Short mmCIF file of C-alpha atoms and ligand atoms in Angstrom, two decimals:
data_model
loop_
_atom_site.label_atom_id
_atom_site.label_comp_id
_atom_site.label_asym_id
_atom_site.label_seq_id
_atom_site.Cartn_x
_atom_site.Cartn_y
_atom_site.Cartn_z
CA UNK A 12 142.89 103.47 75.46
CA UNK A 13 138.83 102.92 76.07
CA UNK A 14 137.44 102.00 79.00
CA UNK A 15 136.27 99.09 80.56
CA UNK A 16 133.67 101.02 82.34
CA UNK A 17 130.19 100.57 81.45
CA UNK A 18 127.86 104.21 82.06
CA UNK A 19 124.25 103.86 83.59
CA UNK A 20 122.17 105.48 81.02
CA UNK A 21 124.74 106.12 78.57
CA UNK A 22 124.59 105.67 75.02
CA UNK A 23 128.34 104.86 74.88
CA UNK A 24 127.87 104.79 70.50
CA UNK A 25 127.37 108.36 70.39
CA UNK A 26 130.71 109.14 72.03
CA UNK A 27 130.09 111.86 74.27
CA UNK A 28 132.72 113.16 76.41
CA UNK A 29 132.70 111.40 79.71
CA UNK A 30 134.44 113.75 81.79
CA UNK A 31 137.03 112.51 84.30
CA UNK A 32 136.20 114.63 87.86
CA UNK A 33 138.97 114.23 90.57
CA UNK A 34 137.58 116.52 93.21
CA UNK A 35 134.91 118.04 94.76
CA UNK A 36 134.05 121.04 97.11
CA UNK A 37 130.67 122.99 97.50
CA UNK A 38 129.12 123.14 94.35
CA UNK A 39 132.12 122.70 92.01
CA UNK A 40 133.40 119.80 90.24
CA UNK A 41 137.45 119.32 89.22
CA UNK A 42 138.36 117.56 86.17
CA UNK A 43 141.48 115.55 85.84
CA UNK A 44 142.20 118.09 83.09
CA UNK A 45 141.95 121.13 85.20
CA UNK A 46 138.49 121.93 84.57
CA UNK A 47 136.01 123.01 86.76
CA UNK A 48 132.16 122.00 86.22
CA UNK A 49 129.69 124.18 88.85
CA UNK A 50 127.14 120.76 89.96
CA UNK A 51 123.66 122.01 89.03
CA UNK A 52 122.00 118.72 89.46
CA UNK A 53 123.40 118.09 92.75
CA UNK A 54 125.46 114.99 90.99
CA UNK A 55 121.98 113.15 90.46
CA UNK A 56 119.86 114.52 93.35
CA UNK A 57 122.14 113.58 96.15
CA UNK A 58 124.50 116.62 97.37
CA UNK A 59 122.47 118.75 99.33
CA UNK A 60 124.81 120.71 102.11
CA UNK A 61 127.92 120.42 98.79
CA UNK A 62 130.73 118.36 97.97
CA UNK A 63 133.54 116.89 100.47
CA UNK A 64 131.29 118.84 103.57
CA UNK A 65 134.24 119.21 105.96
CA UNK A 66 131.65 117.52 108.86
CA UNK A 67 130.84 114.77 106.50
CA UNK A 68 134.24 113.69 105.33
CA UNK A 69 135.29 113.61 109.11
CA UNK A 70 133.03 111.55 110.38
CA UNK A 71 133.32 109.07 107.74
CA UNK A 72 137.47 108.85 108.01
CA UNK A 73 136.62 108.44 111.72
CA UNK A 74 134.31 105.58 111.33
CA UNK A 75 136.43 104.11 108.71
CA UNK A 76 138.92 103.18 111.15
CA UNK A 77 136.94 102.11 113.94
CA UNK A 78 134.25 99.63 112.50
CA UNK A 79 134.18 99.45 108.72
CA UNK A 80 130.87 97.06 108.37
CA UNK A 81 129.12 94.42 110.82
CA UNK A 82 126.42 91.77 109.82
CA UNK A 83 123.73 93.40 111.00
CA UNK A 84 120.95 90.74 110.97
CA UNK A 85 120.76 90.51 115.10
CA UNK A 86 123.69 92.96 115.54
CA UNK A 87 123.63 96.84 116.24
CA UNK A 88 125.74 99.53 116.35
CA UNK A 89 126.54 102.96 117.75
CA UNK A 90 125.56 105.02 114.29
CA UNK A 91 123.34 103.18 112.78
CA UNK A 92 121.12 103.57 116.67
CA UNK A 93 121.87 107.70 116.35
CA UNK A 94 120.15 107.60 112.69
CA UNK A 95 117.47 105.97 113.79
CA UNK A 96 116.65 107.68 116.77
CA UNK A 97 117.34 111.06 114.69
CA UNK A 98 115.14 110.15 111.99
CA UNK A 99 112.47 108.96 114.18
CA UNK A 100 112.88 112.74 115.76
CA UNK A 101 112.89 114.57 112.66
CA UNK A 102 109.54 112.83 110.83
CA UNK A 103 105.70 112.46 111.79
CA UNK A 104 105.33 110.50 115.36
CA UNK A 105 103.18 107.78 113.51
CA UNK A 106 106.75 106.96 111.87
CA UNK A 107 108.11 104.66 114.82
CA UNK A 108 110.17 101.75 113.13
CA UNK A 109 113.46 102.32 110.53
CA UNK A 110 114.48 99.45 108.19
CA UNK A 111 117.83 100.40 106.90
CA UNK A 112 118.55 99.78 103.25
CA UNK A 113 121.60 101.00 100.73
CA UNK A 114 119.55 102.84 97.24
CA UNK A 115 116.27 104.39 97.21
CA UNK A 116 115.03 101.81 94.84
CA UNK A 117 115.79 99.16 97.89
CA UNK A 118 114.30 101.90 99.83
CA UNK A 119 111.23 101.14 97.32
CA UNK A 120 111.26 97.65 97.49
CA UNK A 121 111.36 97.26 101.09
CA UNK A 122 108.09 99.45 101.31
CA UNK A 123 106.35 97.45 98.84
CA UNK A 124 107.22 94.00 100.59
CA UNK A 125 106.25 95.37 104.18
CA UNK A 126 103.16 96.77 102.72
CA UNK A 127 102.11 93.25 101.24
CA UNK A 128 103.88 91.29 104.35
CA UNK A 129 101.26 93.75 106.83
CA UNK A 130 98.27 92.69 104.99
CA UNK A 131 99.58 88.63 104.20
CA UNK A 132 100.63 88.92 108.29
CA UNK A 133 97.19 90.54 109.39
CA UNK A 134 95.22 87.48 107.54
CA UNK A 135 94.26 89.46 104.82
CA UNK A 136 96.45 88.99 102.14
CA UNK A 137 96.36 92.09 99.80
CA UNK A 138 98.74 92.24 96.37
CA UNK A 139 97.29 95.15 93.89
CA UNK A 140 99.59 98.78 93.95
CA UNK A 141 98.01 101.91 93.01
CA UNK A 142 100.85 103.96 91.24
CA UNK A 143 100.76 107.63 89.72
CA UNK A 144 101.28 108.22 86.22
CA UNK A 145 104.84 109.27 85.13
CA UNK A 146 106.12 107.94 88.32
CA UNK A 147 109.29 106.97 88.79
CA UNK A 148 110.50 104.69 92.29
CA UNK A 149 113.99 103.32 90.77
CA UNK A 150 115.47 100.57 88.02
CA UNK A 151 115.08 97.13 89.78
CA UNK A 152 112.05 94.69 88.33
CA UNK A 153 109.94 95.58 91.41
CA UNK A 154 110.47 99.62 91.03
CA UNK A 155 110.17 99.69 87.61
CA UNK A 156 106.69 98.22 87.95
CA UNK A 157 105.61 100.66 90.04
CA UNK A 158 107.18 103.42 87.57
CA UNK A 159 105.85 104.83 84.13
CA UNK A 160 106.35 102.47 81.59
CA UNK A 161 108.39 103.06 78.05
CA UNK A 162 111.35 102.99 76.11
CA UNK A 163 113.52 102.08 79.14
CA UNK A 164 112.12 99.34 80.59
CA UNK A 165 110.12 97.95 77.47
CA UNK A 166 112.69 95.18 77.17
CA UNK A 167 111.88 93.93 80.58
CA UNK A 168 108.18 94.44 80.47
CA UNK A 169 106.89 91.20 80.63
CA UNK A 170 108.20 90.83 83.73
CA UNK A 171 107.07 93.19 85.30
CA UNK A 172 104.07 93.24 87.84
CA UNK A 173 100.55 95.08 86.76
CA UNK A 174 99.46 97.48 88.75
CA UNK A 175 96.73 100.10 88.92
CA UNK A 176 97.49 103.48 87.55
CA UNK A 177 96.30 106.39 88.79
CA UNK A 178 95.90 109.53 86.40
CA UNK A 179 98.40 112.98 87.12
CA UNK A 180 96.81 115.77 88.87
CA UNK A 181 98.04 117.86 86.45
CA UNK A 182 96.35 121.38 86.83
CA UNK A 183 92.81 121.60 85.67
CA UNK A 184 92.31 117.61 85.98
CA UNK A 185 92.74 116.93 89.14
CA UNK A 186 89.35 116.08 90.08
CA UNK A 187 90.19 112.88 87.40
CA UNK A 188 92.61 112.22 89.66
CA UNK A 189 90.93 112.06 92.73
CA UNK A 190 87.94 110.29 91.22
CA UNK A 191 89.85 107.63 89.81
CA UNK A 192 91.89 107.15 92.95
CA UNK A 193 88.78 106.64 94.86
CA UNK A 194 87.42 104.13 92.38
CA UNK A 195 90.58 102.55 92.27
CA UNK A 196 90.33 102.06 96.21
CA UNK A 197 86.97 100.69 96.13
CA UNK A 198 86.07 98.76 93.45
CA UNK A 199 87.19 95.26 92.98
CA UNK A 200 90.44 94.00 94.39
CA UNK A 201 90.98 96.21 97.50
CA UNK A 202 94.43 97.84 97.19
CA UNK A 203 97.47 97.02 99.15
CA UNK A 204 98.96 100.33 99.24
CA UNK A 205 99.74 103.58 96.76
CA UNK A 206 102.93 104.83 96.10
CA UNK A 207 103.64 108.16 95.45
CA UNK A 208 106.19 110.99 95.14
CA UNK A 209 105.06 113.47 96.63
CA UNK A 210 105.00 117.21 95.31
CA UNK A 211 106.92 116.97 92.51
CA UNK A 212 108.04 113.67 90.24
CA UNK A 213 111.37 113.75 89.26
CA UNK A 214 112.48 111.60 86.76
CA UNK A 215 108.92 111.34 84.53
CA UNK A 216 109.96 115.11 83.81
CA UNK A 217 109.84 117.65 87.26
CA UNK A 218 106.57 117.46 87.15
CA UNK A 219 104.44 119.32 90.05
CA UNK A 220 100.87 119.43 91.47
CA UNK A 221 99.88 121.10 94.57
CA UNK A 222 99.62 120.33 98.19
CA UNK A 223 96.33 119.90 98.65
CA UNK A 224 95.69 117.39 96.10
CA UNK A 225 98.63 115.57 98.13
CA UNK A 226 96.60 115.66 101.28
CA UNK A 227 93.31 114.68 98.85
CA UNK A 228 95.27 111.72 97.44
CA UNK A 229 96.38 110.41 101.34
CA UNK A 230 92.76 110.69 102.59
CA UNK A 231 91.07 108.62 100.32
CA UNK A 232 93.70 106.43 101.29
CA UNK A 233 92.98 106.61 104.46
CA UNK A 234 89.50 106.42 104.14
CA UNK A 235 89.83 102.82 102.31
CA UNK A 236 92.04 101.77 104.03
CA UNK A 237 94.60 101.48 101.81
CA UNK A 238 98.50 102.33 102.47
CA UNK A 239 99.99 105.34 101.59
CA UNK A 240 103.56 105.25 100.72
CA UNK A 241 105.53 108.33 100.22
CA UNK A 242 108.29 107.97 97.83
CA UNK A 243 110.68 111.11 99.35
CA UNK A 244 113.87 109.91 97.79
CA UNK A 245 114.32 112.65 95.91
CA UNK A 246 112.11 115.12 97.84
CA UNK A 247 113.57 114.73 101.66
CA UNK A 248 116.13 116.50 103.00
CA UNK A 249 114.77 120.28 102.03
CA UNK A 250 114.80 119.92 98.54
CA UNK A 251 111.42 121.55 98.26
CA UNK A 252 111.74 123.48 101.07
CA UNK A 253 110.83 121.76 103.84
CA UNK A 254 112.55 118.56 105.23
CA UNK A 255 109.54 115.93 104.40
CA UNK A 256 107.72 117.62 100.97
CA UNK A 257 104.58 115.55 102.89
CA UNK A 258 104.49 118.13 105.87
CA UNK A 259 103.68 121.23 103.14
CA UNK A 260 100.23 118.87 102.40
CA UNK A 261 100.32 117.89 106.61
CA UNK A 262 99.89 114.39 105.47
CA UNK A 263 101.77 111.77 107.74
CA UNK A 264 102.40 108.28 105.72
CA UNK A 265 102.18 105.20 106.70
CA UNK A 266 105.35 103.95 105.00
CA UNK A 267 108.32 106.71 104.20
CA UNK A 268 111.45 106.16 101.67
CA UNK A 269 114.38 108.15 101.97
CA UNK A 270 117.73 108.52 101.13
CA UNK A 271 119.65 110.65 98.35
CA UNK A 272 120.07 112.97 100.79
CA UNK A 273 120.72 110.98 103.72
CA UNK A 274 124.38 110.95 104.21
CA UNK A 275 124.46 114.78 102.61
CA UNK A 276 124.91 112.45 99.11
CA UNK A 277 128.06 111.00 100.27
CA UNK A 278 127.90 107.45 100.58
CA UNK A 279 125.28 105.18 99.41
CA UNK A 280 122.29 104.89 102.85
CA UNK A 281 118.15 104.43 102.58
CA UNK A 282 115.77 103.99 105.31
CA UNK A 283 112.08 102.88 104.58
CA UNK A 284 110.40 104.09 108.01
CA UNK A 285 106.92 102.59 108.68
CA UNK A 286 104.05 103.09 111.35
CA UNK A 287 103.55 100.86 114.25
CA UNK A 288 100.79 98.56 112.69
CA UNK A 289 102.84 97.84 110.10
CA UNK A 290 106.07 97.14 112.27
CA UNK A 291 103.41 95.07 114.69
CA UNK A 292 102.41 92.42 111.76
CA UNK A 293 105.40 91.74 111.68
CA UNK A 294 105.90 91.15 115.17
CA UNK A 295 105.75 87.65 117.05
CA UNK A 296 107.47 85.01 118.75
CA UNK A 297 106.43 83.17 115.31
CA UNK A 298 109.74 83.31 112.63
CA UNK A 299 107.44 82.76 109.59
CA UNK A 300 106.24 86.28 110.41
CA UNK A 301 109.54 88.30 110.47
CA UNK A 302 110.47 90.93 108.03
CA UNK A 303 112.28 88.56 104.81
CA UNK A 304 114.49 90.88 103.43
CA UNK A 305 118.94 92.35 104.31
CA UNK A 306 121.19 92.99 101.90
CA UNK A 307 125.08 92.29 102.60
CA UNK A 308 125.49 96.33 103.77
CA UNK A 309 122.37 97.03 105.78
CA UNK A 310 122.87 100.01 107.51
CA UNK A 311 126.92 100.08 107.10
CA UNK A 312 128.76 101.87 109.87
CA UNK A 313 130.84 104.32 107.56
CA UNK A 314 127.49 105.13 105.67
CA UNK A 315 125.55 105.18 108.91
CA UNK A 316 128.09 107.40 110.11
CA UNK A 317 127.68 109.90 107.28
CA UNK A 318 124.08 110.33 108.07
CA UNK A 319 124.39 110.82 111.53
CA UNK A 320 126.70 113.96 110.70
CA UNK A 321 124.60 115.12 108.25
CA UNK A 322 121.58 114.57 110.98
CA UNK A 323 123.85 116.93 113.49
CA UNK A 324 124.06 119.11 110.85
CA UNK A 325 120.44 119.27 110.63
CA UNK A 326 119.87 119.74 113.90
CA UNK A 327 122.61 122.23 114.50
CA UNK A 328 122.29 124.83 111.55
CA UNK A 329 119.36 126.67 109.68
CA UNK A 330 119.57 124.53 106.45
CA UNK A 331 116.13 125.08 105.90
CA UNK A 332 116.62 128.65 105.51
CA UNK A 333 119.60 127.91 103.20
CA UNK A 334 116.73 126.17 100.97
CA UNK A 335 114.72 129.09 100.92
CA UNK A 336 117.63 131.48 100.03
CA UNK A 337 118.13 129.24 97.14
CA UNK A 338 114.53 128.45 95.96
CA UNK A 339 113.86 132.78 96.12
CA UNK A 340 117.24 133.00 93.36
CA UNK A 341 115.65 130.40 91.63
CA UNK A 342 112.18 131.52 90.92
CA UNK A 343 113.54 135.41 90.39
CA UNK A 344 115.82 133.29 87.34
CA UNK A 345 112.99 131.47 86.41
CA UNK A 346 110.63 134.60 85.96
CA UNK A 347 113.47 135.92 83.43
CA UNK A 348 113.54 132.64 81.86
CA UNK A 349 109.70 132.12 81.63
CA UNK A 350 109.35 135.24 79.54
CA UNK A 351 112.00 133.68 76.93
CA UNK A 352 110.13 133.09 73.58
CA UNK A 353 111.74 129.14 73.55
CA UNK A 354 110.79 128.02 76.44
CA UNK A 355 107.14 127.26 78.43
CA UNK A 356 105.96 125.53 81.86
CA UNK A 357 108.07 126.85 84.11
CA UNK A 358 107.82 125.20 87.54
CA UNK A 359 109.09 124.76 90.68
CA UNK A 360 109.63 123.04 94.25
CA UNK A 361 111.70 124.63 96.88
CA UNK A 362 114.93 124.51 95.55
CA UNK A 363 113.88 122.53 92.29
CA UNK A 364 113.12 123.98 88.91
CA UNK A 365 112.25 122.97 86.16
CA UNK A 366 111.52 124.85 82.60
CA UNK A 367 110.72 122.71 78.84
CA UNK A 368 111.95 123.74 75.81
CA UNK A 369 109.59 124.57 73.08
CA UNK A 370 110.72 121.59 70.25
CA UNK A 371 109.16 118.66 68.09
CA UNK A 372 110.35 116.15 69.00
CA UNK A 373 110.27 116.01 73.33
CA UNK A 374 110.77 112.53 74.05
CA UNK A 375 113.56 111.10 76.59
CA UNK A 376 115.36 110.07 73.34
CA UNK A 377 115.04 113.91 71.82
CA UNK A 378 118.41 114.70 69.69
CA UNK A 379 118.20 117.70 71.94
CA UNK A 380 119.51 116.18 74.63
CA UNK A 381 122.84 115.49 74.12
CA UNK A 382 123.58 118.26 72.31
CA UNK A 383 122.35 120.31 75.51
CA UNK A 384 124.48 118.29 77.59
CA UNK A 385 127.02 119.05 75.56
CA UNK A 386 126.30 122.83 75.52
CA UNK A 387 126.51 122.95 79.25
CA UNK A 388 129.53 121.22 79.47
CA UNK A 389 131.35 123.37 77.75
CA UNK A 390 130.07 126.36 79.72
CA UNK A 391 131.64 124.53 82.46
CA UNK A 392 128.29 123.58 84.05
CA UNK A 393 126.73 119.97 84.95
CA UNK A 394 123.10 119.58 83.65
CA UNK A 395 121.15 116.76 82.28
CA UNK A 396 117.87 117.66 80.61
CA UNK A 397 115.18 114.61 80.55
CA UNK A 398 113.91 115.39 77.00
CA UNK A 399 113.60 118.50 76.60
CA UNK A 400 112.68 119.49 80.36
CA UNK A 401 115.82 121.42 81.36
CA UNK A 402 115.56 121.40 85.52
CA UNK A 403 118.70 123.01 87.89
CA UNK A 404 118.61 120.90 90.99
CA UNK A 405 121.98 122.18 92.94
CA UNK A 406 123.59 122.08 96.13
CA UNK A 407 121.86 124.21 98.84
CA UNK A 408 125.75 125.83 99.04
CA UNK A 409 125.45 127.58 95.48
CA UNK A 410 126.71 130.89 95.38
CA UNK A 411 124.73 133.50 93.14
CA UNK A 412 127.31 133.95 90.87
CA UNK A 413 127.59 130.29 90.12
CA UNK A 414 123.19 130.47 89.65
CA UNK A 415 123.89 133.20 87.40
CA UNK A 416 125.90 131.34 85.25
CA UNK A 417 123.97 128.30 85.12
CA UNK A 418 120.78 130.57 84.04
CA UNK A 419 122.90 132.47 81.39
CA UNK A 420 124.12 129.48 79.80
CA UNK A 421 119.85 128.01 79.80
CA UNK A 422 118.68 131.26 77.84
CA UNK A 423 121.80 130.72 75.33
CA UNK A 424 120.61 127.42 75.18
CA UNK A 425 117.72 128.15 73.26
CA UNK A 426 119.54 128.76 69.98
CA UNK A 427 119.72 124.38 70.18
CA UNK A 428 116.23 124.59 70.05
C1 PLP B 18 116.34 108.33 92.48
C2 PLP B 18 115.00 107.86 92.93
C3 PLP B 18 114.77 106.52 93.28
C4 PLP B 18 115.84 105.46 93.13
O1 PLP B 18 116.93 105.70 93.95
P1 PLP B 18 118.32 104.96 93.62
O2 PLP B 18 119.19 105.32 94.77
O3 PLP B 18 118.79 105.53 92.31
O4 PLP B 18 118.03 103.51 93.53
C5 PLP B 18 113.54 106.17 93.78
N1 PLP B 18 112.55 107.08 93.89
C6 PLP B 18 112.72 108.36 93.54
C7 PLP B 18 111.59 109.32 93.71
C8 PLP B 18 113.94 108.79 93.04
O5 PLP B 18 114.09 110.06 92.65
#
């Protein structure tokens, strides 16, 4: 009868339905039980073009049979060149070199190591990270030292790095921000690098701050010398509106993670792309100096494969203005929804938005929350709130009617409140 499965983030004592999805197409979900669910997180931040994209699923099955996975330490092949090359195409010149990877928190990890490995390699070893508050780079030890701290990773805290924390530009402070960042760049142990999402922050609650103080932020950097690593796993691939969120503030990094998006949020892909200083401290006819880090499935064929369509895709329809179709439905929802007496900071990026409900208690471990989750589900709709921030994140594919619904069911949501 119960499963052997073990969730991620799931509180498997409070027995909440775990529903059993068979299928998937566009922005829709099938249940085993004939139910369908309309995806309005984009099943975690991944699906951007929709489920089972006909393109996608091809290109995969095609791969499949022709070369599943290669070592690839030393080897090469066919997709995994195209991404590369695409990728290379589609971001900043400065962006020259792409270490493949298979999460974004590996995507995270291999930033962090090249940034200390370019400063170890140049002769001037460097180990302090600047981070922003409420960040959030992934769940390994080495992302979630880089990430806010709290209840879910207090257990592991001791062993997790320090690091220099930067405060959020929320609005009104962000001079704070900028001050701190500069003294944090030139006053005792010179940084190695910052890390930052840029935009928006996802998972320390959709939080957004404008462009400008993006561009501020990579200056100073720049100015001190100190790396600037953007953290686009959740923001690449249009999801605010333009493919890089970076380009809206014009700033180039020197180190880029993606993925999410990458195969269209079909198979699991990351790429952590990095300027040629970086790549050239690394280079040499001396081994001691090469790049330490692979992982079994670096830059696997069928995944590779998967991002190469969705990189045709890309390049051969208007998805961008598929994003801005979407983010225009959102904000006219989110004006309705703004005026409603139970809820307050509305925001948004692109085709992000995000909305908190006025309660008590707001934490990540709010009672709200699975109640809401609950709520939706039964209004056939897939969202999950992070405390009481209720965001709708969906497939660029959405259909209005499907918005519409989603929306309705957030305003009835309120009576939870
Ligand atoms: C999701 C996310 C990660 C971690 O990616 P995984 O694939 O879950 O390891 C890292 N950074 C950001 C900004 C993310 O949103």
């Amino acid at each position: 009868m119960s499963s052997p499965v073990w969730h991620p983030f799931t509180q498997h004592g409070l027995k909440e339905a775990v529903p059993h999805i068979v299928r998937g197409e566009g922005a829709v979900l099938h249940t085993a039980d004939g139910r369908t669910l309309i995806d309005g997180i984009s099943s975690w931040w991944v699906t951007t073009h929709g489920h089972c994209h006909p393109r996608i699923a091809a290109a995969i099955a095609e791969q499949a049979s022709r070369l599943d996975q290669v070592i690839f330490a030393g080897y090469t092949h066919d997709p995994a060149e195209e991404v590369a090359r695409g990728l290379v195409e589609m971001t900043p010149e400065p962006l020259a070199h792409v270490f493949f990877s298979d999460s974004g928190s590996t995507a995270v990890e291999v930033a962090l190591k090249m940034a200390l490995g370019y400063w170890h390699n140049i002769g001037n070893p460097r180990h302090r990270i600047l981070v922003l508050q409420h960040g959030y780079h992934g769940d390994t030890i080495g992302t979630m030292s880089v990430g806010e701290r709290g209840v879910y990773n207090r257990a592991y805290a001791p062993l997790l790095f320090d690091v220099s924390t930067i405060p959020f530009p929320a609005i009104g402070v962000e001079k704070e921000t900028l001050l701190a960042l500069e003294a944090a760049c030139s006053a005792g142990e010179p940084p190695a690098a910052f890390i930052v999402e840029p935009l928006i922050l996802g998972a320390g609650g959709m939080l957004t701050y404008d462009a400008m103080i993006l561009r501020e932020m990579a200056d100073i950097c720049a100015r001190y010398g100190v790396l600037f690593i953007a953290d686009e796993v959740m923001t690449g691939w249009g999801r605010t509106g333009t493919f890089l969120a970076c380009e809206q503030a014009g700033v180039t990094p020197d180190i880029l993670c993606l993925s999410k998006g990458i195969t269209g949020g079909s198979l699991p892909l990351a790429v952590t792309l990095a300027t040629k200083p970086i790549f050239d401290a690394h280079y040499s006819t001396d081994r001691s100096r090469q790049f330490f880090h692979s992982s079994s499935y670096t830059a696997n064929p069928i995944a590779c494969a998967a991002a190469a369509a969705n990189i045709a895709i890309w390049r051969e329809e208007d998805v961008l203005a598929s994003v801005d179709r979407l983010s225009r439905r959102l904000a006219e929802h989110m004006a309705t929804l703004a005026a409603h007496p139970a809820f307050e900071n509305s925001r948004q990026a692109g085709a992000i938005a995000a909305i908190d409900m006025k309660v008590r208690d707001a934490g990540y471990l709010s009672d709200l929350v699975p109640k809401l989750r609950a709520f939706f589900l039964d209004r056939g709709i897939l969202l999950r709130p992070l405390g009481n921030t209720i965001y709708v994140m969906p497939p660029y594919c959405i259909d209005d009617d499907q918005l519409a619904h989603i929306f309705d069911a957030i305003g009835k949501s309120a009576a939870l409140s």
